[in-house]
Amino acid sequence: MVGQSLHLVEHGSMENITLYNYFRSSTSYRARIALHLKKLTFEYKPIHLLNNGGEQNSEAYRKINPMGGVPTLVHNGHSIAQSSAIIEYLDEAFPQSYQLLPKDIVTRAHIREFCQIINADTHAYGNLKTLGYLTKNFSMKDDQKSAWLNYWMHEGLTACEKILEKSSRKFCFGDSPSAADVFLIPAITTAQRFEVDTKIYPNMTRVFDHCLKEEAFLKAHPFRQIDTPAELKI
Amino acid sequence: MVGQSLHLVEHGSMENITLYNYFRSSTSYRARIALHLKKLTFEYKPIHLLNNGGEQNSEAYRKINPMGGVPTLVHNGHSIAQSSAIIEYLDEAFPQSYQLLPKDIVTRAHIREFCQIINADTHAYGNLKTLGYLTKNFSMKDDQKSAWLNYWMHEGLTACEKILEKSSRKFCFGDSPSAADVFLIPAITTAQRFEVDTKIYPNMTRVFDHCLKEEAFLKAHPFRQIDTPAELKI
């Protein structure tokens, strides 16, 4: 299997969890925040999305992740791909730890709606393989890339801000972090990396600033992982 | 509010559910299958995605769906957008009706993973607004459109087939329909509309044929809705 070396990210108790992931991937970042919020110890296995033709494309890795994507969570021998599925699973498998979805079913629904605006309606447009396809097959130039990213990210972020106007306080839904924050912070980080202006969203900016003071979000940050290149480390 | 006329889709009991949706949208189709599997009566409010500049873009509709997308479920005055969130909500709000996710948490996780391969990694590439953007801004020609759709749909469907090799029997996960079938059937329908060959996937084809014999899937079919144009009705 890929990612041979053992790197434990510790929180005390041993849970037999492995996370295959990549420092910069926003879906990996989501899974890391969730694990840290829940204070679950996990083994960090880096999957480099660019080296060796993309380690996610190896036959060995495709066995645990049929899309060849990151992240994949392995718990007690069960592989689970897709960050949304991982986050729901963590809440169900570890009900005694911090809950990413609250008990009230309407609020749970609104948080899931928020997460899927990012996951289903925003994320695909900015990921590596989409941009690669457009460059290769549509000869996308830099200004077209910037227009593409700005258009789709603002579509999603505008809808998120609209929800946050009503739902947010310190965090996306009230005064404690939920799955919504787990999805939002990596989305903002990606948008900023692509020079999409997120400061025009006041509620989102306030929530982002609060989250970046929280230990779980700091520990999960792309620039603080074992596979973060030295020149990016903070 | 848009969609004035009252069209009840009846199953007996009255549940105070309204579904804003469009006959052809695959995300709407998901929500309809879920409601029919659960035998919940709902009011069908058509939102035409093309007429009047797209009824989903009206200010009134954006109030219940911040992305301006379909479907939106309204239950007891609570609006819920995003088909994944709607399906999870229906299972939680109506636990006495047919369950779209089984009790076992690992199987739940694998079904959610399957659904998100379609929702997050496949769907965005084929939707109306993405194709519109590519046509307008990248002068996408017919052969490029076909290549684009084939590439992304096969990426997702290949991963789904890989999962189905192990998980499927009559349906995606075993012998009764689950959320996985709710997502898969509309995905295949869309792929076929775009002339993407889905017959190369034997497990998927078997499941598809089984589902299309089930009452819930038949009732939810795009060509059997009140807003289906006469020339498409079956």
GROMACS .gro file of C-alpha atoms in nm:
model
  468
    1MET     CA    1   0.000   0.000   0.000
    2VAL     CA    2   0.108   0.359  -0.061
    3GLY     CA    3   0.229   0.586   0.221
    4GLN     CA    4   0.441   0.337   0.415
    5SER     CA    5   0.572   0.546   0.701
    6LEU     CA    6   0.379   0.566   1.026
    7HIS     CA    7   0.279   0.915   1.137
    8LEU     CA    8   0.041   0.921   1.428
    9VAL     CA    9  -0.159   1.236   1.490
   10GLU     CA   10  -0.235   1.189   1.857
   11HIS     CA   11  -0.518   1.289   2.084
   12GLY     CA   12  -0.478   1.030   2.356
   13SER     CA   13  -0.701   0.731   2.286
   14MET     CA   14  -0.612   0.490   2.004
   15GLU     CA   15  -0.895   0.438   1.760
   16ASN     CA   16  -0.738   0.236   1.475
   17ILE     CA   17  -0.810   0.510   1.222
   18THR     CA   18  -0.599   0.582   0.914
   19LEU     CA   19  -0.650   0.885   0.692
   20TYR     CA   20  -0.510   0.874   0.340
   21ASN     CA   21  -0.490   1.235   0.236
   22TYR     CA   22  -0.295   1.523   0.082
   23PHE     CA   23  -0.196   1.838   0.268
   24ARG     CA   24  -0.343   2.080   0.014
   25SER     CA   25  -0.660   1.900  -0.092
   26SER     CA   26  -0.962   2.079   0.047
   27THR     CA   27  -1.158   1.755   0.089
   28SER     CA   28  -0.866   1.614   0.293
   29TYR     CA   29  -0.862   1.932   0.500
   30ARG     CA   30  -1.233   1.874   0.579
   31ALA     CA   31  -1.164   1.522   0.707
   32ARG     CA   32  -0.870   1.642   0.919
   33ILE     CA   33  -1.075   1.918   1.083
   34ALA     CA   34  -1.349   1.665   1.163
   35LEU     CA   35  -1.102   1.421   1.321
   36HIS     CA   36  -0.940   1.697   1.527
   37LEU     CA   37  -1.274   1.842   1.642
   38LYS     CA   38  -1.365   1.493   1.759
   39LYS     CA   39  -1.017   1.449   1.916
   40LEU     CA   40  -0.964   1.113   1.745
   41THR     CA   41  -0.608   0.985   1.707
   42PHE     CA   42  -0.531   0.881   1.349
   43GLU     CA   43  -0.248   0.764   1.133
   44TYR     CA   44  -0.167   1.014   0.857
   45LYS     CA   45  -0.081   0.852   0.524
   46PRO     CA   46   0.016   1.107   0.258
   47ILE     CA   47  -0.105   1.050  -0.098
   48HIS     CA   48   0.076   1.289  -0.330
   49LEU     CA   49  -0.163   1.406  -0.603
   50LEU     CA   50   0.115   1.512  -0.841
   51ASN     CA   51   0.419   1.290  -0.782
   52ASN     CA   52   0.457   0.958  -0.968
   53GLY     CA   53   0.169   1.048  -1.202
   54GLY     CA   54  -0.052   1.102  -0.898
   55GLU     CA   55  -0.029   0.842  -0.623
   56GLN     CA   56  -0.411   0.839  -0.604
   57ASN     CA   57  -0.415   0.665  -0.942
   58SER     CA   58  -0.215   0.359  -0.832
   59GLU     CA   59  -0.392   0.027  -0.849
   60ALA     CA   60  -0.332  -0.034  -0.477
   61TYR     CA   61  -0.495   0.295  -0.381
   62ARG     CA   62  -0.792   0.253  -0.618
   63LYS     CA   63  -0.880  -0.059  -0.419
   64ILE     CA   64  -0.965   0.152  -0.117
   65ASN     CA   65  -1.089   0.453  -0.315
   66PRO     CA   66  -1.266   0.363  -0.642
   67MET     CA   67  -1.263   0.724  -0.769
   68GLY     CA   68  -0.890   0.755  -0.702
   69GLY     CA   69  -0.952   1.060  -0.487
   70VAL     CA   70  -0.857   1.181  -0.145
   71PRO     CA   71  -0.935   1.148   0.139
   72THR     CA   72  -1.002   0.787   0.237
   73LEU     CA   73  -1.068   0.694   0.598
   74VAL     CA   74  -0.993   0.340   0.710
   75HIS     CA   75  -1.145   0.236   1.042
   76ASN     CA   76  -1.119  -0.118   1.174
   77GLY     CA   77  -1.047  -0.238   0.821
   78HIS     CA   78  -1.342  -0.058   0.657
   79SER     CA   79  -1.247   0.193   0.386
   80ILE     CA   80  -1.470   0.495   0.346
   81ALA     CA   81  -1.419   0.751   0.070
   82GLN     CA   82  -1.591   1.088   0.011
   83SER     CA   83  -1.554   1.353   0.280
   84SER     CA   84  -1.932   1.385   0.334
   85ALA     CA   85  -1.961   1.012   0.400
   86ILE     CA   86  -1.655   1.020   0.628
   87ILE     CA   87  -1.796   1.303   0.839
   88GLU     CA   88  -2.137   1.137   0.878
   89TYR     CA   89  -1.962   0.810   0.964
   90LEU     CA   90  -1.743   0.969   1.231
   91ASP     CA   91  -2.050   1.114   1.404
   92GLU     CA   92  -2.221   0.774   1.396
   93ALA     CA   93  -1.916   0.565   1.493
   94PHE     CA   94  -1.806   0.798   1.774
   95PRO     CA   95  -2.129   0.937   1.922
   96GLN     CA   96  -1.957   1.005   2.254
   97SER     CA   97  -1.714   1.253   2.095
   98TYR     CA   98  -1.785   1.606   1.971
   99GLN     CA   99  -2.086   1.599   1.733
  100LEU     CA  100  -2.050   1.765   1.393
  101LEU     CA  101  -2.427   1.755   1.337
  102PRO     CA  102  -2.662   1.864   1.615
  103LYS     CA  103  -2.962   1.659   1.732
  104ASP     CA  104  -3.240   1.881   1.588
  105ILE     CA  105  -3.335   1.733   1.251
  106VAL     CA  106  -3.418   2.064   1.081
  107THR     CA  107  -3.083   2.216   1.179
  108ARG     CA  108  -2.907   1.897   1.068
  109ALA     CA  109  -3.081   1.934   0.731
  110HIS     CA  110  -2.978   2.298   0.698
  111ILE     CA  111  -2.617   2.216   0.784
  112ARG     CA  112  -2.614   1.933   0.529
  113GLU     CA  113  -2.764   2.169   0.270
  114PHE     CA  114  -2.484   2.418   0.341
  115CYS     CA  115  -2.217   2.145   0.312
  116GLN     CA  116  -2.355   2.021  -0.020
  117ILE     CA  117  -2.361   2.369  -0.174
  118ILE     CA  118  -1.983   2.351  -0.131
  119ASN     CA  119  -1.938   1.981  -0.202
  120ALA     CA  120  -2.170   1.935  -0.500
  121ASP     CA  121  -2.212   2.282  -0.647
  122THR     CA  122  -1.875   2.449  -0.595
  123HIS     CA  123  -1.592   2.207  -0.535
  124ALA     CA  124  -1.575   2.025  -0.872
  125TYR     CA  125  -1.507   2.345  -1.064
  126GLY     CA  126  -1.185   2.423  -0.879
  127ASN     CA  127  -1.029   2.083  -0.848
  128LEU     CA  128  -0.705   1.981  -1.012
  129LYS     CA  129  -0.849   1.739  -1.264
  130THR     CA  130  -1.116   1.981  -1.389
  131LEU     CA  131  -0.862   2.258  -1.442
  132GLY     CA  132  -0.631   2.006  -1.609
  133TYR     CA  133  -0.904   1.899  -1.851
  134LEU     CA  134  -0.989   2.258  -1.944
  135THR     CA  135  -0.626   2.345  -2.002
  136LYS     CA  136  -0.566   2.039  -2.217
  137ASN     CA  137  -0.889   2.026  -2.416
  138PHE     CA  138  -1.008   2.388  -2.425
  139SER     CA  139  -0.663   2.555  -2.423
  140MET     CA  140  -0.775   2.752  -2.119
  141LYS     CA  141  -0.561   3.063  -2.069
  142ASP     CA  142  -0.480   3.230  -1.737
  143ASP     CA  143  -0.752   3.495  -1.768
  144GLN     CA  144  -1.009   3.232  -1.861
  145LYS     CA  145  -0.901   3.020  -1.565
  146SER     CA  146  -0.938   3.313  -1.332
  147ALA     CA  147  -1.284   3.397  -1.476
  148TRP     CA  148  -1.395   3.032  -1.446
  149LEU     CA  149  -1.281   3.003  -1.083
  150ASN     CA  150  -1.427   3.338  -0.985
  151TYR     CA  151  -1.761   3.264  -1.147
  152TRP     CA  152  -1.823   2.924  -0.987
  153MET     CA  153  -1.674   3.001  -0.650
  154HIS     CA  154  -1.878   3.320  -0.613
  155GLU     CA  155  -2.192   3.127  -0.717
  156GLY     CA  156  -2.142   2.893  -0.423
  157LEU     CA  157  -2.000   3.140  -0.173
  158THR     CA  158  -2.281   3.392  -0.239
  159ALA     CA  159  -2.537   3.123  -0.153
  160CYS     CA  160  -2.339   3.029   0.160
  161GLU     CA  161  -2.321   3.394   0.272
  162LYS     CA  162  -2.698   3.426   0.224
  163ILE     CA  163  -2.748   3.135   0.465
  164LEU     CA  164  -2.488   3.268   0.711
  165GLU     CA  165  -2.670   3.602   0.733
  166LYS     CA  166  -2.934   3.422   0.935
  167SER     CA  167  -2.761   3.116   1.080
  168SER     CA  168  -2.416   3.237   1.184
  169ARG     CA  169  -2.284   3.377   1.505
  170LYS     CA  170  -1.927   3.291   1.601
  171PHE     CA  171  -1.950   2.985   1.373
  172CYS     CA  172  -2.166   2.897   1.070
  173PHE     CA  173  -2.456   2.769   1.276
  174GLY     CA  174  -2.450   2.933   1.616
  175ASP     CA  175  -2.171   2.946   1.872
  176SER     CA  176  -1.999   2.612   1.818
  177PRO     CA  177  -1.839   2.455   1.510
  178SER     CA  178  -2.038   2.208   1.302
  179ALA     CA  179  -1.995   2.020   0.974
  180ALA     CA  180  -2.076   2.352   0.801
  181ASP     CA  181  -1.752   2.506   0.932
  182VAL     CA  182  -1.567   2.186   0.842
  183PHE     CA  183  -1.668   2.244   0.478
  184LEU     CA  184  -1.651   2.623   0.470
  185ILE     CA  185  -1.295   2.685   0.594
  186PRO     CA  186  -1.128   2.467   0.327
  187ALA     CA  187  -1.353   2.626   0.060
  188ILE     CA  188  -1.241   2.976   0.163
  189THR     CA  189  -0.877   2.864   0.177
  190THR     CA  190  -0.900   2.725  -0.178
  191ALA     CA  191  -1.078   3.036  -0.304
  192GLN     CA  192  -0.807   3.258  -0.157
  193ARG     CA  193  -0.535   3.044  -0.313
  194PHE     CA  194  -0.696   3.111  -0.650
  195GLU     CA  195  -0.718   3.483  -0.567
  196VAL     CA  196  -1.096   3.483  -0.545
  197ASP     CA  197  -1.195   3.772  -0.316
  198THR     CA  198  -1.371   3.629  -0.010
  199LYS     CA  199  -1.351   3.951   0.193
  200ILE     CA  200  -1.670   4.073   0.025
  201TYR     CA  201  -1.861   3.825   0.246
  202PRO     CA  202  -1.873   3.973   0.596
  203ASN     CA  203  -2.035   3.681   0.780
  204MET     CA  204  -1.808   3.429   0.616
  205THR     CA  205  -1.501   3.638   0.698
  206ARG     CA  206  -1.605   3.664   1.063
  207VAL     CA  207  -1.659   3.287   1.090
  208PHE     CA  208  -1.328   3.219   0.910
  209ASP     CA  209  -1.138   3.440   1.155
  210HIS     CA  210  -1.296   3.263   1.453
  211CYS     CA  211  -1.225   2.916   1.316
  212LEU     CA  212  -0.860   2.994   1.256
  213LYS     CA  213  -0.821   3.055   1.630
  214GLU     CA  214  -0.950   2.706   1.714
  215GLU     CA  215  -0.703   2.428   1.783
  216ALA     CA  216  -0.879   2.171   1.559
  217PHE     CA  217  -0.871   2.401   1.257
  218LEU     CA  218  -0.508   2.501   1.323
  219LYS     CA  219  -0.394   2.140   1.353
  220ALA     CA  220  -0.572   2.049   1.029
  221HIS     CA  221  -0.431   2.342   0.828
  222PRO     CA  222  -0.271   2.248   0.492
  223PHE     CA  223   0.056   2.419   0.586
  224ARG     CA  224   0.099   2.221   0.908
  225GLN     CA  225   0.098   1.861   0.778
  226ILE     CA  226   0.377   1.606   0.749
  227ASP     CA  227   0.359   1.620   0.370
  228THR     CA  228   0.359   2.001   0.353
  229PRO     CA  229   0.669   2.107   0.155
  230ALA     CA  230   0.927   2.286   0.374
  231GLU     CA  231   0.885   2.618   0.191
  232LEU     CA  232   0.512   2.630   0.275
  233LYS     CA  233   0.533   2.517   0.638
  234ILE     CA  234   0.408   2.756   0.905
  235MET     CA  235  -4.447   3.223  -0.497
  236VAL     CA  236  -4.385   3.036  -0.820
  237GLY     CA  237  -4.586   2.728  -0.919
  238GLN     CA  238  -4.935   2.840  -0.812
  239SER     CA  239  -5.148   2.542  -0.906
  240LEU     CA  240  -5.203   2.261  -0.658
  241HIS     CA  241  -5.096   1.917  -0.774
  242LEU     CA  242  -5.106   1.654  -0.506
  243VAL     CA  243  -4.909   1.335  -0.559
  244GLU     CA  244  -5.099   1.108  -0.324
  245HIS     CA  245  -5.008   0.810  -0.114
  246GLY     CA  246  -5.285   0.826   0.143
  247SER     CA  247  -5.167   1.017   0.448
  248MET     CA  248  -5.120   1.396   0.431
  249GLU     CA  249  -4.776   1.509   0.539
  250ASN     CA  250  -4.769   1.881   0.451
  251ILE     CA  251  -4.478   1.834   0.210
  252THR     CA  252  -4.417   2.044  -0.101
  253LEU     CA  253  -4.153   1.963  -0.360
  254TYR     CA  254  -4.036   2.240  -0.590
  255ASN     CA  255  -3.881   2.061  -0.883
  256TYR     CA  256  -3.844   2.014  -1.258
  257PHE     CA  257  -3.940   1.701  -1.447
  258ARG     CA  258  -3.606   1.655  -1.622
  259SER     CA  259  -3.360   1.759  -1.349
  260SER     CA  260  -3.179   1.454  -1.216
  261THR     CA  261  -3.157   1.598  -0.865
  262SER     CA  262  -3.536   1.650  -0.870
  263TYR     CA  263  -3.577   1.292  -0.991
  264ARG     CA  264  -3.376   1.175  -0.687
  265ALA     CA  265  -3.607   1.358  -0.447
  266ARG     CA  266  -3.919   1.220  -0.619
  267ILE     CA  267  -3.793   0.861  -0.601
  268ALA     CA  268  -3.719   0.906  -0.231
  269LEU     CA  269  -4.067   1.046  -0.160
  270HIS     CA  270  -4.233   0.764  -0.354
  271LEU     CA  271  -4.022   0.492  -0.189
  272LYS     CA  272  -4.132   0.634   0.145
  273LYS     CA  273  -4.493   0.663   0.022
  274LEU     CA  274  -4.521   1.023   0.135
  275THR     CA  275  -4.791   1.242  -0.022
  276PHE     CA  276  -4.653   1.569  -0.153
  277GLU     CA  277  -4.755   1.876  -0.346
  278TYR     CA  278  -4.568   1.902  -0.679
  279LYS     CA  279  -4.469   2.259  -0.768
  280PRO     CA  280  -4.299   2.281  -1.107
  281ILE     CA  281  -4.004   2.518  -1.146
  282HIS     CA  282  -3.921   2.555  -1.514
  283LEU     CA  283  -3.544   2.582  -1.556
  284LEU     CA  284  -3.564   2.743  -1.901
  285ASN     CA  285  -3.887   2.947  -1.922
  286ASN     CA  286  -3.892   3.312  -1.808
  287GLY     CA  287  -3.512   3.320  -1.786
  288GLY     CA  288  -3.526   3.018  -1.554
  289GLU     CA  289  -3.791   3.029  -1.281
  290GLN     CA  290  -3.528   2.910  -1.031
  291ASN     CA  291  -3.363   3.250  -1.059
  292SER     CA  292  -3.663   3.450  -0.938
  293GLU     CA  293  -3.621   3.645  -0.616
  294ALA     CA  294  -3.915   3.461  -0.456
  295TYR     CA  295  -3.763   3.122  -0.527
  296ARG     CA  296  -3.412   3.220  -0.414
  297LYS     CA  297  -3.563   3.285  -0.071
  298ILE     CA  298  -3.629   2.914  -0.028
  299ASN     CA  299  -3.328   2.796  -0.229
  300PRO     CA  300  -3.022   3.023  -0.199
  301MET     CA  301  -2.839   2.853  -0.491
  302GLY     CA  302  -3.143   2.896  -0.717
  303GLY     CA  303  -3.146   2.524  -0.785
  304VAL     CA  304  -3.394   2.240  -0.778
  305PRO     CA  305  -3.524   2.057  -0.586
  306THR     CA  306  -3.642   2.226  -0.268
  307LEU     CA  307  -3.847   2.038  -0.013
  308VAL     CA  308  -4.075   2.235   0.218
  309HIS     CA  309  -4.203   2.047   0.521
  310ASN     CA  310  -4.407   2.215   0.793
  311GLY     CA  311  -4.271   2.552   0.675
  312HIS     CA  312  -3.903   2.447   0.674
  313SER     CA  313  -3.729   2.476   0.336
  314ILE     CA  314  -3.454   2.226   0.262
  315ALA     CA  315  -3.245   2.240  -0.053
  316GLN     CA  316  -2.987   1.993  -0.191
  317SER     CA  317  -3.107   1.642  -0.271
  318SER     CA  318  -2.859   1.476  -0.032
  319ALA     CA  319  -2.985   1.686   0.256
  320ILE     CA  320  -3.347   1.621   0.156
  321ILE     CA  321  -3.297   1.245   0.149
  322GLU     CA  322  -3.123   1.237   0.489
  323TYR     CA  323  -3.398   1.460   0.629
  324LEU     CA  324  -3.678   1.238   0.501
  325ASP     CA  325  -3.522   0.935   0.672
  326GLU     CA  326  -3.492   1.129   0.999
  327ALA     CA  327  -3.832   1.301   0.984
  328PHE     CA  328  -4.021   0.985   0.882
  329PRO     CA  329  -3.841   0.699   1.058
  330GLN     CA  330  -4.156   0.484   1.046
  331SER     CA  331  -4.160   0.485   0.664
  332TYR     CA  332  -3.927   0.296   0.425
  333GLN     CA  333  -3.564   0.371   0.519
  334LEU     CA  334  -3.328   0.485   0.244
  335LEU     CA  335  -3.023   0.420   0.462
  336PRO     CA  336  -2.998   0.094   0.658
  337LYS     CA  337  -2.913   0.077   1.029
  338ASP     CA  338  -2.558  -0.064   0.999
  339ILE     CA  339  -2.319   0.231   1.011
  340VAL     CA  340  -2.057   0.086   0.776
  341THR     CA  341  -2.318   0.012   0.506
  342ARG     CA  342  -2.466   0.359   0.558
  343ALA     CA  343  -2.118   0.502   0.501
  344HIS     CA  344  -2.067   0.299   0.184
  345ILE     CA  345  -2.406   0.403   0.047
  346ARG     CA  346  -2.329   0.768   0.122
  347GLU     CA  347  -1.990   0.729  -0.048
  348PHE     CA  348  -2.165   0.589  -0.356
  349CYS     CA  349  -2.418   0.875  -0.359
  350GLN     CA  350  -2.146   1.139  -0.332
  351ILE     CA  351  -1.945   0.994  -0.620
  352ILE     CA  352  -2.250   1.086  -0.827
  353ASN     CA  353  -2.345   1.406  -0.644
  354ALA     CA  354  -2.004   1.566  -0.595
  355ASP     CA  355  -1.780   1.406  -0.857
  356THR     CA  356  -2.009   1.351  -1.156
  357HIS     CA  357  -2.321   1.565  -1.150
  358ALA     CA  358  -2.175   1.916  -1.186
  359TYR     CA  359  -2.011   1.837  -1.520
  360GLY     CA  360  -2.339   1.755  -1.693
  361ASN     CA  361  -2.569   2.019  -1.557
  362LEU     CA  362  -2.729   2.287  -1.763
  363LYS     CA  363  -2.535   2.581  -1.621
  364THR     CA  364  -2.195   2.417  -1.665
  365LEU     CA  365  -2.265   2.330  -2.029
  366GLY     CA  366  -2.400   2.682  -2.080
  367TYR     CA  367  -2.080   2.836  -1.940
  368LEU     CA  368  -1.857   2.620  -2.160
  369THR     CA  369  -2.059   2.702  -2.471
  370LYS     CA  370  -2.054   3.074  -2.400
  371ASN     CA  371  -1.700   3.118  -2.273
  372PHE     CA  372  -1.504   2.837  -2.438
  373SER     CA  373  -1.706   2.818  -2.763
  374MET     CA  374  -1.760   2.449  -2.693
  375LYS     CA  375  -1.857   2.261  -3.011
  376ASP     CA  376  -2.076   1.950  -3.028
  377ASP     CA  377  -1.784   1.705  -3.043
  378GLN     CA  378  -1.615   1.877  -2.748
  379LYS     CA  379  -1.940   1.864  -2.552
  380SER     CA  380  -1.974   1.496  -2.623
  381ALA     CA  381  -1.611   1.431  -2.521
  382TRP     CA  382  -1.654   1.635  -2.201
  383LEU     CA  383  -1.973   1.452  -2.099
  384ASN     CA  384  -1.832   1.111  -2.185
  385TYR     CA  385  -1.511   1.173  -1.994
  386TRP     CA  386  -1.664   1.290  -1.667
  387MET     CA  387  -1.962   1.058  -1.668
  388HIS     CA  388  -1.745   0.753  -1.732
  389GLU     CA  389  -1.509   0.865  -1.452
  390GLY     CA  390  -1.798   0.852  -1.206
  391LEU     CA  391  -1.984   0.556  -1.350
  392THR     CA  392  -1.668   0.342  -1.365
  393ALA     CA  393  -1.616   0.400  -0.992
  394CYS     CA  394  -1.981   0.320  -0.924
  395GLU     CA  395  -1.960  -0.004  -1.125
  396LYS     CA  396  -1.648  -0.103  -0.928
  397ILE     CA  397  -1.848  -0.072  -0.605
  398LEU     CA  398  -2.152  -0.250  -0.751
  399GLU     CA  399  -1.937  -0.552  -0.846
  400LYS     CA  400  -1.925  -0.632  -0.476
  401SER     CA  401  -2.229  -0.463  -0.324
  402SER     CA  402  -2.509  -0.516  -0.575
  403ARG     CA  403  -2.766  -0.786  -0.614
  404LYS     CA  404  -3.108  -0.684  -0.741
  405PHE     CA  405  -3.037  -0.329  -0.623
  406CYS     CA  406  -2.716  -0.132  -0.559
  407PHE     CA  407  -2.672  -0.260  -0.206
  408GLY     CA  408  -2.845  -0.595  -0.172
  409ASP     CA  409  -3.202  -0.688  -0.249
  410SER     CA  410  -3.390  -0.371  -0.161
  411PRO     CA  411  -3.356  -0.015  -0.291
  412SER     CA  412  -3.153   0.238  -0.091
  413ALA     CA  413  -3.031   0.595  -0.135
  414ALA     CA  414  -2.769   0.452  -0.375
  415ASP     CA  415  -3.040   0.351  -0.624
  416VAL     CA  416  -3.209   0.688  -0.569
  417PHE     CA  417  -2.891   0.856  -0.697
  418LEU     CA  418  -2.790   0.600  -0.960
  419ILE     CA  419  -3.106   0.579  -1.170
  420PRO     CA  420  -3.123   0.954  -1.247
  421ALA     CA  421  -2.748   0.950  -1.323
  422ILE     CA  422  -2.791   0.671  -1.577
  423THR     CA  423  -3.096   0.846  -1.726
  424THR     CA  424  -2.897   1.166  -1.772
  425ALA     CA  425  -2.600   0.979  -1.917
  426GLN     CA  426  -2.825   0.805  -2.170
  427ARG     CA  427  -2.986   1.137  -2.267
  428PHE     CA  428  -2.637   1.263  -2.352
  429GLU     CA  429  -2.565   0.943  -2.547
  430VAL     CA  430  -2.307   0.819  -2.300
  431ASP     CA  431  -2.296   0.439  -2.328
  432THR     CA  432  -2.401   0.289  -1.994
  433LYS     CA  433  -2.452  -0.064  -2.131
  434ILE     CA  434  -2.080  -0.132  -2.080
  435TYR     CA  435  -2.151  -0.157  -1.706
  436PRO     CA  436  -2.321  -0.493  -1.647
  437ASN     CA  437  -2.403  -0.454  -1.276
  438MET     CA  438  -2.536  -0.105  -1.325
  439THR     CA  439  -2.749  -0.218  -1.618
  440ARG     CA  440  -2.896  -0.503  -1.414
  441VAL     CA  441  -2.982  -0.271  -1.125
  442PHE     CA  442  -3.128  -0.012  -1.363
  443ASP     CA  443  -3.356  -0.271  -1.524
  444HIS     CA  444  -3.478  -0.387  -1.182
  445CYS     CA  445  -3.545  -0.035  -1.059
  446LEU     CA  446  -3.749   0.055  -1.365
  447LYS     CA  447  -3.993  -0.219  -1.271
  448GLU     CA  448  -4.053  -0.068  -0.926
  449GLU     CA  449  -4.356   0.153  -0.871
  450ALA     CA  450  -4.162   0.428  -0.687
  451PHE     CA  451  -3.911   0.467  -0.970
  452LEU     CA  452  -4.186   0.459  -1.236
  453LYS     CA  453  -4.393   0.725  -1.059
  454ALA     CA  454  -4.086   0.949  -1.027
  455HIS     CA  455  -3.976   0.915  -1.391
  456PRO     CA  456  -3.910   1.246  -1.573
  457PHE     CA  457  -4.154   1.159  -1.850
  458ARG     CA  458  -4.446   1.100  -1.611
  459GLN     CA  459  -4.467   1.436  -1.430
  460ILE     CA  460  -4.725   1.714  -1.450
  461ASP     CA  461  -4.469   1.948  -1.611
  462THR     CA  462  -4.349   1.691  -1.867
  463PRO     CA  463  -4.418   1.834  -2.216
  464ALA     CA  464  -4.689   1.640  -2.401
  465GLU     CA  465  -4.448   1.514  -2.669
  466LEU     CA  466  -4.230   1.343  -2.407
  467LYS     CA  467  -4.506   1.192  -2.192
  468ILE     CA  468  -4.515   0.816  -2.156
   0.00000   0.00000   0.00000
